[in-house]
Amino acid sequence: MNDTHPTADNATADPGLRELRRQLDTVSSRDFGRLLGRWRGLSRRADEGKLAALRADIERSVARRRARAAAKPPIRLDESLPISARGEDIVRLIREHQVVVIAGETGSGKTTQLPKLCLAAGRGEAGMIGCTQPRRLAARSVARRVAEELGTPLGDLVGFQVRFNDQVSERSLVKFMTDGILLAETQGDPWLSAYDTLIIDEAHERSLNIDFLLGYLKRLALKRPGLKIIVTSATIDTARFAEHFGGAPVVEVEGRAYPVELRWRPVDARPRDGMQQGSAEHIAAVLDEISHDDPRGDVLVFLPGEREIRDAHQLLSRRQYRETEIMPLYARLSAGDQDRVFKPGVKRRVVLATNVAETSLTVPRIRYVIDTGTARVKRYSQRSQLERLHVEPISQAAADQRKGRCGRVGPGVCYRLYDEADFSGRAAFTDPELLRSSLANVILRMLALKLGEVDEFPFLEAPDPRVVADGFRRLTEISAIDDARKLTPIGHTLARLPIDVQLARMLVEGEKLQAMRELLTIVSFLSIQDPRERPGDARQQADAAHAAFADPKSDFVGVLNLWRAYHDAHEELTQSKLRDWCSRHFLSFMRMREWRELHRQLLLVVQELGWKLDVSSAAQNEAQNARFAPPPASRGRLGGGEAFCDVAQNQKRTPPQPSPASRGGSESGAGQLYESVHRALLAGLPTQVGRKDEKGAYLGTRERKFQMFPGSALAKAPPNWVFSAQILDVGGRVWGMMNARVEPLWIEQQAAHLLRTSCRDAHWSKKRGCVVAYEQVSLFGLVLVEKRPVTFQQQDPALAHAIFLREALVRGDIESRADFVRANQRVLEEALGIEAKQRREGLIRHEDDLVSFFEGKLPGEIASSRALDAWYRKARPAEQAALRWSLDDVLVGGAALDAKAFPAALDMDVRVPRAQDAQERPLDMDV
DNA sequence: AGGGTTTTTT
């Protein structure tokens, strides 16, 4: 059975063609689409030669599929696992339905046995059985186990693929992978044609990847009737998955867990003054109770984070429980310390853990769970456009998952440090990640895959339209999409880079600014988990070790320093020496390797894109040797004075680009490189900037306030202007985590498309010979430039001309070669003399009248001395003469000879726009 | 003056 496209059954009269169409249903899924296309073409227009070729290709594909079927090993289920009892039902349901939901707790055996049941149901022949896992470690270890059970070497009939590691062969019937890999494959093969069956495991975790995949698969299922989909989940919320796929059957398989007794232990049940619910004291009190009943059973305590773990660790250690080890467990813990948890000794153990122990890691031998009922949860706040990391009460589902962690070796007891009413008031399920995240990445991927309107995509739960709009806005901010919300060339490039869009955007800019090498290093660092370790008993040593690489101006330069040192160590040292090197510098060996591998992966993509690392190999050598110089204190316009020459360029709203000076070599080369690197960073996160206020806090865009994170190398001497790669609200305090000193000019240049500019105080400048104004430039409320002189001509030519007439020509405040200007002033002086002699005020005409004298006598675009001179030189004598004042022109009637000639005109209020108007009315120019 | 949950990607 294979995919049959709805429009494919236009029956042809030709029996040969019809027979060939039937055969198409028995080809390999990978070839089906292409072969069907060729068949369609031939059924429209016959061609004997092509028909023969198609027949041959179809036969080859059918043969490949037969070979796969023949290679199937005998299938034996592990009868000790609960799922095996339901094997026949499951096989039948897979045969009869396109989508099946399997609900089973840990220990049910679903992950390892389901692929085998699929094989038994005839799957894996047309294409592979693809099994996804949320974590790389799980994908690999489950693959190993299933390969073993099927008696095949790993990578042969059973393979796996995770990032950096691909062990799948042509012969593979079953492929384990992370859900991220499957999602990534949609880009190269939208039909996912390598598979005839997909198993999405642990769907209840509802990660971004899983939610996106489930939406994608819902649509794909309609287009590929031959594709089978199995969704597995813990026994929670299975109805939602079944409903999502139009009423798929649900099979419930019991787990193999032991019963767990629940005991509620809120603070008020054990009155003690000042004891906070879930605090270290509270935990200690419950641990006392456990120890009293059973001093031997291992205990797993769930806490929200490292700090709480540290506090509890201190308090519990002081209490000196008999024959007991207290040990922390969290993701940032060094590999060695984590390993200790998995090798229990003779002593009783109390493991203080974060959420890692909820899903990612399984702590062995646990008999008791103490659940504080809280966790730190990351949420993207669309309103403040900020990531928040706050302690929140966990959902009922998460609490039950924690409870289950003590029922694996025998009956367990779970102590909840809250009461039942609290529990029943909680959310049933943890919010899916999709509803807690910025959607820029999801939307970019949807655009790249041409999935149509975001609000029509069949998500299990649709995201808030405001968050969708925010995602689009973020993509606009980095120029990934245009006004029509279509991908720009930049956007297409971002979609090809397997990292966060904003980080990918930095790479794109790094290429443009010729700082690819540095950006690859920084961006890959920002994509991995921080490799720096800070063990509780050696925090100062660790800080000192890390400080060796730090740069006082930029944490990113610090990253480059670290990379260089690590790179050298990697070249010179053996594997085990490198391990030593890492631990000496308090660096996680694994994560450093991850960094290197991601760097290499990005390097390959970048080479595919045809990007060059450097301008030339010469520049490359110099750049490598160049030390990073601090940004120059003042450059160009920032220095004032000669700055003015840049102004004209600024009018076009394209701030000056950096000089094309080579990046390497000289001192200025290093400064140039610093600038290029940080401007590239700004391009990815153009709004993550701030200016220091009097109190040392930073004022950022959108009225956002943040503080320099104390762990940043810049914390000792915070610069005036800062770029921060991550601004995080941690329990109400907002920190800029990784920072660098930048120039406001760089921000202006990289955020040119987001700026708001207003012009004020337009006036004539004799010195510069043109009309100027003061420009204020701001980025979402953050003023980047307070008061910068700019030529006013382009802003408002008519107003500039009017100001020119009044302030330059009428007042004579201009240096010009045009002789009429000085002549006019002499006339004016003469008139003033007459006024003085007659001792009468108001003999001289109102300035407005003098201005209107000039109106229409010279071209309206003239607003500078240069323009005036150029025109005047070529003007006809009559035109020149018309600009000269006589006493009549300057004096009120009666004072001059022919009073009758213009009586009334004198009193008329001829108004022209006046300079003050410009002062009163700033010109808003949205860009 | 002062410190962070977890996972994943062509």
PDB file of N, CA, C and O in Angstrom, chain A residues 858-919:
ATOM      1  N   LEU A 858      13.971  84.379  -7.305  1.00  0.00           N
ATOM      2  CA  LEU A 858      15.033  83.386  -7.495  1.00  0.00           C
ATOM      3  C   LEU A 858      14.421  82.002  -7.246  1.00  0.00           C
ATOM      4  O   LEU A 858      13.412  81.883  -6.546  1.00  0.00           O
ATOM      5  N   PRO A 859      15.041  80.984  -7.851  1.00  0.00           N
ATOM      6  CA  PRO A 859      14.441  79.638  -7.806  1.00  0.00           C
ATOM      7  C   PRO A 859      14.170  79.186  -6.377  1.00  0.00           C
ATOM      8  O   PRO A 859      14.981  79.423  -5.484  1.00  0.00           O
ATOM      9  N   GLY A 860      13.037  78.511  -6.196  1.00  0.00           N
ATOM     10  CA  GLY A 860      12.575  78.113  -4.856  1.00  0.00           C
ATOM     11  C   GLY A 860      13.446  77.081  -4.175  1.00  0.00           C
ATOM     12  O   GLY A 860      13.339  76.871  -2.973  1.00  0.00           O
ATOM     13  N   GLU A 861      14.335  76.427  -4.931  1.00  0.00           N
ATOM     14  CA  GLU A 861      15.141  75.397  -4.271  1.00  0.00           C
ATOM     15  C   GLU A 861      16.433  75.969  -3.701  1.00  0.00           C
ATOM     16  O   GLU A 861      17.224  75.256  -3.106  1.00  0.00           O
ATOM     17  N   ILE A 862      16.645  77.274  -3.872  1.00  0.00           N
ATOM     18  CA  ILE A 862      17.887  77.848  -3.368  1.00  0.00           C
ATOM     19  C   ILE A 862      17.784  78.136  -1.870  1.00  0.00           C
ATOM     20  O   ILE A 862      16.883  78.842  -1.418  1.00  0.00           O
ATOM     21  N   ALA A 863      18.709  77.542  -1.115  1.00  0.00           N
ATOM     22  CA  ALA A 863      18.679  77.740   0.334  1.00  0.00           C
ATOM     23  C   ALA A 863      20.077  77.719   0.919  1.00  0.00           C
ATOM     24  O   ALA A 863      20.270  77.462   2.095  1.00  0.00           O
ATOM     25  N   SER A 864      21.088  77.948   0.062  1.00  0.00           N
ATOM     26  CA  SER A 864      22.457  77.970   0.589  1.00  0.00           C
ATOM     27  C   SER A 864      23.279  78.963  -0.217  1.00  0.00           C
ATOM     28  O   SER A 864      22.915  79.349  -1.332  1.00  0.00           O
ATOM     29  N   SER A 865      24.381  79.394   0.360  1.00  0.00           N
ATOM     30  CA  SER A 865      25.202  80.387  -0.346  1.00  0.00           C
ATOM     31  C   SER A 865      25.792  79.792  -1.624  1.00  0.00           C
ATOM     32  O   SER A 865      25.897  80.472  -2.638  1.00  0.00           O
ATOM     33  N   ARG A 866      26.130  78.508  -1.571  1.00  0.00           N
ATOM     34  CA  ARG A 866      26.702  77.908  -2.776  1.00  0.00           C
ATOM     35  C   ARG A 866      25.676  77.875  -3.916  1.00  0.00           C
ATOM     36  O   ARG A 866      25.969  78.189  -5.056  1.00  0.00           O
ATOM     37  N   ALA A 867      24.468  77.475  -3.560  1.00  0.00           N
ATOM     38  CA  ALA A 867      23.426  77.399  -4.578  1.00  0.00           C
ATOM     39  C   ALA A 867      23.122  78.790  -5.121  1.00  0.00           C
ATOM     40  O   ALA A 867      22.918  78.982  -6.324  1.00  0.00           O
ATOM     41  N   LEU A 868      23.136  79.767  -4.217  1.00  0.00           N
ATOM     42  CA  LEU A 868      22.859  81.132  -4.653  1.00  0.00           C
ATOM     43  C   LEU A 868      23.926  81.602  -5.632  1.00  0.00           C
ATOM     44  O   LEU A 868      23.622  82.103  -6.716  1.00  0.00           O
ATOM     45  N   ASP A 869      25.188  81.412  -5.254  1.00  0.00           N
ATOM     46  CA  ASP A 869      26.290  81.863  -6.101  1.00  0.00           C
ATOM     47  C   ASP A 869      26.246  81.204  -7.466  1.00  0.00           C
ATOM     48  O   ASP A 869      26.441  81.842  -8.498  1.00  0.00           O
ATOM     49  N   ALA A 870      25.987  79.884  -7.465  1.00  0.00           N
ATOM     50  CA  ALA A 870      25.978  79.142  -8.722  1.00  0.00           C
ATOM     51  C   ALA A 870      24.891  79.693  -9.643  1.00  0.00           C
ATOM     52  O   ALA A 870      25.114  79.877 -10.839  1.00  0.00           O
ATOM     53  N   TRP A 871      23.732  79.947  -9.051  1.00  0.00           N
ATOM     54  CA  TRP A 871      22.637  80.451  -9.890  1.00  0.00           C
ATOM     55  C   TRP A 871      22.912  81.888 -10.345  1.00  0.00           C
ATOM     56  O   TRP A 871      22.723  82.231 -11.496  1.00  0.00           O
ATOM     57  N   TYR A 872      23.383  82.684  -9.414  1.00  0.00           N
ATOM     58  CA  TYR A 872      23.563  84.109  -9.675  1.00  0.00           C
ATOM     59  C   TYR A 872      24.560  84.344 -10.807  1.00  0.00           C
ATOM     60  O   TYR A 872      24.378  85.199 -11.636  1.00  0.00           O
ATOM     61  N   ARG A 873      25.615  83.505 -10.800  1.00  0.00           N
ATOM     62  CA  ARG A 873      26.657  83.642 -11.807  1.00  0.00           C
ATOM     63  C   ARG A 873      26.061  83.518 -13.217  1.00  0.00           C
ATOM     64  O   ARG A 873      26.466  84.184 -14.144  1.00  0.00           O
ATOM     65  N   LYS A 874      25.090  82.616 -13.351  1.00  0.00           N
ATOM     66  CA  LYS A 874      24.545  82.376 -14.675  1.00  0.00           C
ATOM     67  C   LYS A 874      23.240  83.133 -14.932  1.00  0.00           C
ATOM     68  O   LYS A 874      22.657  83.023 -16.003  1.00  0.00           O
ATOM     69  N   ALA A 875      22.794  83.863 -13.951  1.00  0.00           N
ATOM     70  CA  ALA A 875      21.509  84.549 -14.109  1.00  0.00           C
ATOM     71  C   ALA A 875      21.623  85.697 -15.118  1.00  0.00           C
ATOM     72  O   ALA A 875      22.706  86.268 -15.305  1.00  0.00           O
ATOM     73  N   ARG A 876      20.495  85.994 -15.796  1.00  0.00           N
ATOM     74  CA  ARG A 876      20.483  87.104 -16.757  1.00  0.00           C
ATOM     75  C   ARG A 876      20.596  88.424 -15.989  1.00  0.00           C
ATOM     76  O   ARG A 876      20.182  88.484 -14.813  1.00  0.00           O
ATOM     77  N   PRO A 877      21.136  89.452 -16.620  1.00  0.00           N
ATOM     78  CA  PRO A 877      21.313  90.736 -15.935  1.00  0.00           C
ATOM     79  C   PRO A 877      19.999  91.241 -15.333  1.00  0.00           C
ATOM     80  O   PRO A 877      20.006  91.778 -14.223  1.00  0.00           O
ATOM     81  N   ALA A 878      18.902  91.057 -16.053  1.00  0.00           N
ATOM     82  CA  ALA A 878      17.613  91.533 -15.538  1.00  0.00           C
ATOM     83  C   ALA A 878      17.264  90.820 -14.247  1.00  0.00           C
ATOM     84  O   ALA A 878      16.751  91.408 -13.288  1.00  0.00           O
ATOM     85  N   GLU A 879      17.547  89.517 -14.214  1.00  0.00           N
ATOM     86  CA  GLU A 879      17.261  88.737 -13.011  1.00  0.00           C
ATOM     87  C   GLU A 879      18.118  89.222 -11.856  1.00  0.00           C
ATOM     88  O   GLU A 879      17.654  89.337 -10.717  1.00  0.00           O
ATOM     89  N   GLN A 880      19.365  89.500 -12.182  1.00  0.00           N
ATOM     90  CA  GLN A 880      20.270  90.002 -11.134  1.00  0.00           C
ATOM     91  C   GLN A 880      19.786  91.344 -10.601  1.00  0.00           C
ATOM     92  O   GLN A 880      19.720  91.567  -9.390  1.00  0.00           O
ATOM     93  N   ALA A 881      19.416  92.208 -11.535  1.00  0.00           N
ATOM     94  CA  ALA A 881      19.020  93.567 -11.162  1.00  0.00           C
ATOM     95  C   ALA A 881      17.763  93.547 -10.302  1.00  0.00           C
ATOM     96  O   ALA A 881      17.607  94.352  -9.375  1.00  0.00           O
ATOM     97  N   ALA A 882      16.880  92.579 -10.582  1.00  0.00           N
ATOM     98  CA  ALA A 882      15.603  92.517  -9.865  1.00  0.00           C
ATOM     99  C   ALA A 882      15.794  92.263  -8.382  1.00  0.00           C
ATOM    100  O   ALA A 882      14.873  92.449  -7.585  1.00  0.00           O
ATOM    101  N   LEU A 883      16.982  91.775  -8.013  1.00  0.00           N
ATOM    102  CA  LEU A 883      17.231  91.440  -6.612  1.00  0.00           C
ATOM    103  C   LEU A 883      17.731  92.640  -5.811  1.00  0.00           C
ATOM    104  O   LEU A 883      17.907  92.554  -4.606  1.00  0.00           O
ATOM    105  N   ARG A 884      17.991  93.719  -6.503  1.00  0.00           N
ATOM    106  CA  ARG A 884      18.551  94.884  -5.797  1.00  0.00           C
ATOM    107  C   ARG A 884      17.448  95.754  -5.218  1.00  0.00           C
ATOM    108  O   ARG A 884      16.465  96.059  -5.871  1.00  0.00           O
ATOM    109  N   TRP A 885      17.678  96.121  -3.965  1.00  0.00           N
ATOM    110  CA  TRP A 885      16.765  97.021  -3.302  1.00  0.00           C
ATOM    111  C   TRP A 885      17.036  98.460  -3.735  1.00  0.00           C
ATOM    112  O   TRP A 885      18.202  98.844  -3.923  1.00  0.00           O
ATOM    113  N   SER A 886      15.962  99.207  -3.832  1.00  0.00           N
ATOM    114  CA  SER A 886      16.112 100.669  -3.876  1.00  0.00           C
ATOM    115  C   SER A 886      15.614 101.160  -2.517  1.00  0.00           C
ATOM    116  O   SER A 886      15.041 100.382  -1.748  1.00  0.00           O
ATOM    117  N   LEU A 887      15.771 102.458  -2.245  1.00  0.00           N
ATOM    118  CA  LEU A 887      15.255 102.994  -0.988  1.00  0.00           C
ATOM    119  C   LEU A 887      13.745 102.799  -0.890  1.00  0.00           C
ATOM    120  O   LEU A 887      13.208 102.518   0.171  1.00  0.00           O
ATOM    121  N   ASP A 888      13.092 102.885  -2.056  1.00  0.00           N
ATOM    122  CA  ASP A 888      11.643 102.665  -2.087  1.00  0.00           C
ATOM    123  C   ASP A 888      11.260 101.290  -1.592  1.00  0.00           C
ATOM    124  O   ASP A 888      10.236 101.102  -0.944  1.00  0.00           O
ATOM    125  N   ASP A 889      12.106 100.349  -1.950  1.00  0.00           N
ATOM    126  CA  ASP A 889      11.790  98.971  -1.557  1.00  0.00           C
ATOM    127  C   ASP A 889      11.907  98.785  -0.056  1.00  0.00           C
ATOM    128  O   ASP A 889      11.299  97.891   0.524  1.00  0.00           O
ATOM    129  N   VAL A 890      12.695  99.603   0.556  1.00  0.00           N
ATOM    130  CA  VAL A 890      13.042  99.385   1.953  1.00  0.00           C
ATOM    131  C   VAL A 890      12.241 100.287   2.897  1.00  0.00           C
ATOM    132  O   VAL A 890      11.898  99.892   4.002  1.00  0.00           O
ATOM    133  N   LEU A 891      11.946 101.458   2.402  1.00  0.00           N
ATOM    134  CA  LEU A 891      11.252 102.416   3.270  1.00  0.00           C
ATOM    135  C   LEU A 891       9.750 102.411   3.035  1.00  0.00           C
ATOM    136  O   LEU A 891       9.268 102.144   1.935  1.00  0.00           O
ATOM    137  N   VAL A 892       9.062 102.760   4.081  1.00  0.00           N
ATOM    138  CA  VAL A 892       7.615 102.890   3.992  1.00  0.00           C
ATOM    139  C   VAL A 892       7.290 104.100   3.114  1.00  0.00           C
ATOM    140  O   VAL A 892       8.071 105.059   3.053  1.00  0.00           O
ATOM    141  N   GLY A 893       6.142 104.066   2.409  1.00  0.00           N
ATOM    142  CA  GLY A 893       5.763 105.146   1.502  1.00  0.00           C
ATOM    143  C   GLY A 893       5.770 106.520   2.195  1.00  0.00           C
ATOM    144  O   GLY A 893       5.553 106.624   3.397  1.00  0.00           O
ATOM    145  N   GLY A 894       6.016 107.560   1.435  1.00  0.00           N
ATOM    146  CA  GLY A 894       6.064 108.891   2.032  1.00  0.00           C
ATOM    147  C   GLY A 894       7.465 109.282   2.392  1.00  0.00           C
ATOM    148  O   GLY A 894       7.881 110.413   2.203  1.00  0.00           O
ATOM    149  N   ALA A 895       8.173 108.333   2.841  1.00  0.00           N
ATOM    150  CA  ALA A 895       9.571 108.593   3.165  1.00  0.00           C
ATOM    151  C   ALA A 895      10.378 108.678   1.877  1.00  0.00           C
ATOM    152  O   ALA A 895      11.388 109.353   1.813  1.00  0.00           O
ATOM    153  N   ALA A 896       9.870 107.989   0.885  1.00  0.00           N
ATOM    154  CA  ALA A 896      10.584 108.039  -0.391  1.00  0.00           C
ATOM    155  C   ALA A 896       9.841 108.957  -1.361  1.00  0.00           C
ATOM    156  O   ALA A 896       8.839 109.573  -0.999  1.00  0.00           O
ATOM    157  N   LEU A 897      10.297 108.953  -2.621  1.00  0.00           N
ATOM    158  CA  LEU A 897       9.796 109.965  -3.536  1.00  0.00           C
ATOM    159  C   LEU A 897       8.356 109.722  -3.963  1.00  0.00           C
ATOM    160  O   LEU A 897       7.485 110.533  -3.739  1.00  0.00           O
ATOM    161  N   ASP A 898       8.091 108.616  -4.515  1.00  0.00           N
ATOM    162  CA  ASP A 898       6.782 108.395  -5.099  1.00  0.00           C
ATOM    163  C   ASP A 898       5.847 107.688  -4.135  1.00  0.00           C
ATOM    164  O   ASP A 898       5.721 106.477  -4.114  1.00  0.00           O
ATOM    165  N   ALA A 899       5.200 108.449  -3.294  1.00  0.00           N
ATOM    166  CA  ALA A 899       4.359 107.866  -2.276  1.00  0.00           C
ATOM    167  C   ALA A 899       3.112 107.244  -2.855  1.00  0.00           C
ATOM    168  O   ALA A 899       2.556 106.299  -2.297  1.00  0.00           O
ATOM    169  N   LYS A 900       2.609 107.776  -3.984  1.00  0.00           N
ATOM    170  CA  LYS A 900       1.368 107.277  -4.560  1.00  0.00           C
ATOM    171  C   LYS A 900       1.522 105.884  -5.149  1.00  0.00           C
ATOM    172  O   LYS A 900       0.534 105.158  -5.295  1.00  0.00           O
ATOM    173  N   ALA A 901       2.730 105.564  -5.518  1.00  0.00           N
ATOM    174  CA  ALA A 901       2.922 104.306  -6.248  1.00  0.00           C
ATOM    175  C   ALA A 901       2.485 103.086  -5.425  1.00  0.00           C
ATOM    176  O   ALA A 901       1.829 102.203  -5.919  1.00  0.00           O
ATOM    177  N   PHE A 902       2.842 103.082  -4.169  1.00  0.00           N
ATOM    178  CA  PHE A 902       2.357 101.951  -3.367  1.00  0.00           C
ATOM    179  C   PHE A 902       1.922 102.371  -1.980  1.00  0.00           C
ATOM    180  O   PHE A 902       2.690 102.344  -1.034  1.00  0.00           O
ATOM    181  N   PRO A 903       0.638 102.843  -1.904  1.00  0.00           N
ATOM    182  CA  PRO A 903       0.160 103.179  -0.580  1.00  0.00           C
ATOM    183  C   PRO A 903      -0.332 101.955   0.184  1.00  0.00           C
ATOM    184  O   PRO A 903       0.194 101.657   1.238  1.00  0.00           O
ATOM    185  N   ALA A 904      -1.351 101.322  -0.412  1.00  0.00           N
ATOM    186  CA  ALA A 904      -2.032 100.262   0.333  1.00  0.00           C
ATOM    187  C   ALA A 904      -1.137  99.068   0.610  1.00  0.00           C
ATOM    188  O   ALA A 904      -1.259  98.418   1.661  1.00  0.00           O
ATOM    189  N   ALA A 905      -0.297  98.757  -0.314  1.00  0.00           N
ATOM    190  CA  ALA A 905       0.513  97.532  -0.207  1.00  0.00           C
ATOM    191  C   ALA A 905       1.295  97.501   1.094  1.00  0.00           C
ATOM    192  O   ALA A 905       1.603  96.444   1.614  1.00  0.00           O
ATOM    193  N   LEU A 906       1.578  98.667   1.603  1.00  0.00           N
ATOM    194  CA  LEU A 906       2.412  98.720   2.784  1.00  0.00           C
ATOM    195  C   LEU A 906       1.744  98.099   3.993  1.00  0.00           C
ATOM    196  O   LEU A 906       2.399  97.504   4.829  1.00  0.00           O
ATOM    197  N   ASP A 907       0.443  98.261   4.065  1.00  0.00           N
ATOM    198  CA  ASP A 907      -0.227  97.773   5.258  1.00  0.00           C
ATOM    199  C   ASP A 907      -0.662  96.317   5.133  1.00  0.00           C
ATOM    200  O   ASP A 907      -1.113  95.723   6.086  1.00  0.00           O
ATOM    201  N   MET A 908      -0.558  95.848   3.915  1.00  0.00           N
ATOM    202  CA  MET A 908      -0.985  94.461   3.751  1.00  0.00           C
ATOM    203  C   MET A 908      -0.054  93.508   4.499  1.00  0.00           C
ATOM    204  O   MET A 908       1.142  93.649   4.500  1.00  0.00           O
ATOM    205  N   ASP A 909      -0.674  92.567   5.106  1.00  0.00           N
ATOM    206  CA  ASP A 909       0.108  91.620   5.910  1.00  0.00           C
ATOM    207  C   ASP A 909       0.461  90.424   5.038  1.00  0.00           C
ATOM    208  O   ASP A 909      -0.248  89.435   4.986  1.00  0.00           O
ATOM    209  N   VAL A 910       1.514  90.582   4.329  1.00  0.00           N
ATOM    210  CA  VAL A 910       1.933  89.482   3.457  1.00  0.00           C
ATOM    211  C   VAL A 910       2.720  88.464   4.280  1.00  0.00           C
ATOM    212  O   VAL A 910       3.785  88.779   4.791  1.00  0.00           O
ATOM    213  N   ARG A 911       2.136  87.330   4.415  1.00  0.00           N
ATOM    214  CA  ARG A 911       2.808  86.369   5.311  1.00  0.00           C
ATOM    215  C   ARG A 911       3.556  85.308   4.529  1.00  0.00           C
ATOM    216  O   ARG A 911       3.064  84.764   3.559  1.00  0.00           O
ATOM    217  N   VAL A 912       4.703  85.054   4.980  1.00  0.00           N
ATOM    218  CA  VAL A 912       5.423  83.891   4.482  1.00  0.00           C
ATOM    219  C   VAL A 912       5.673  83.012   5.707  1.00  0.00           C
ATOM    220  O   VAL A 912       5.620  83.504   6.831  1.00  0.00           O
ATOM    221  N   PRO A 913       5.943  81.788   5.481  1.00  0.00           N
ATOM    222  CA  PRO A 913       6.280  80.949   6.646  1.00  0.00           C
ATOM    223  C   PRO A 913       7.481  81.548   7.352  1.00  0.00           C
ATOM    224  O   PRO A 913       8.413  82.038   6.706  1.00  0.00           O
ATOM    225  N   ARG A 914       7.436  81.573   8.618  1.00  0.00           N
ATOM    226  CA  ARG A 914       8.526  82.192   9.347  1.00  0.00           C
ATOM    227  C   ARG A 914       9.356  81.155  10.070  1.00  0.00           C
ATOM    228  O   ARG A 914       8.903  80.050  10.343  1.00  0.00           O
ATOM    229  N   ALA A 915      10.544  81.558  10.354  1.00  0.00           N
ATOM    230  CA  ALA A 915      11.472  80.604  10.963  1.00  0.00           C
ATOM    231  C   ALA A 915      10.901  80.026  12.252  1.00  0.00           C
ATOM    232  O   ALA A 915      11.096  78.867  12.565  1.00  0.00           O
ATOM    233  N   GLN A 916      10.155  80.854  12.973  1.00  0.00           N
ATOM    234  CA  GLN A 916       9.628  80.378  14.250  1.00  0.00           C
ATOM    235  C   GLN A 916       8.723  79.171  14.070  1.00  0.00           C
ATOM    236  O   GLN A 916       8.626  78.315  14.926  1.00  0.00           O
ATOM    237  N   ASP A 917       8.027  79.151  12.918  1.00  0.00           N
ATOM    238  CA  ASP A 917       7.141  78.018  12.673  1.00  0.00           C
ATOM    239  C   ASP A 917       7.889  76.704  12.785  1.00  0.00           C
ATOM    240  O   ASP A 917       7.405  75.720  13.311  1.00  0.00           O
ATOM    241  N   ALA A 918       9.088  76.725  12.261  1.00  0.00           N
ATOM    242  CA  ALA A 918       9.872  75.492  12.291  1.00  0.00           C
ATOM    243  C   ALA A 918      10.203  75.108  13.728  1.00  0.00           C
ATOM    244  O   ALA A 918      10.279  73.946  14.071  1.00  0.00           O
ATOM    245  N   GLN A 919      10.356  76.153  14.544  1.00  0.00           N
ATOM    246  CA  GLN A 919      10.690  75.849  15.930  1.00  0.00           C
ATOM    247  C   GLN A 919       9.497  75.271  16.671  1.00  0.00           C
ATOM    248  O   GLN A 919       9.637  74.401  17.515  1.00  0.00           O
TER     249      GLN A 919
END
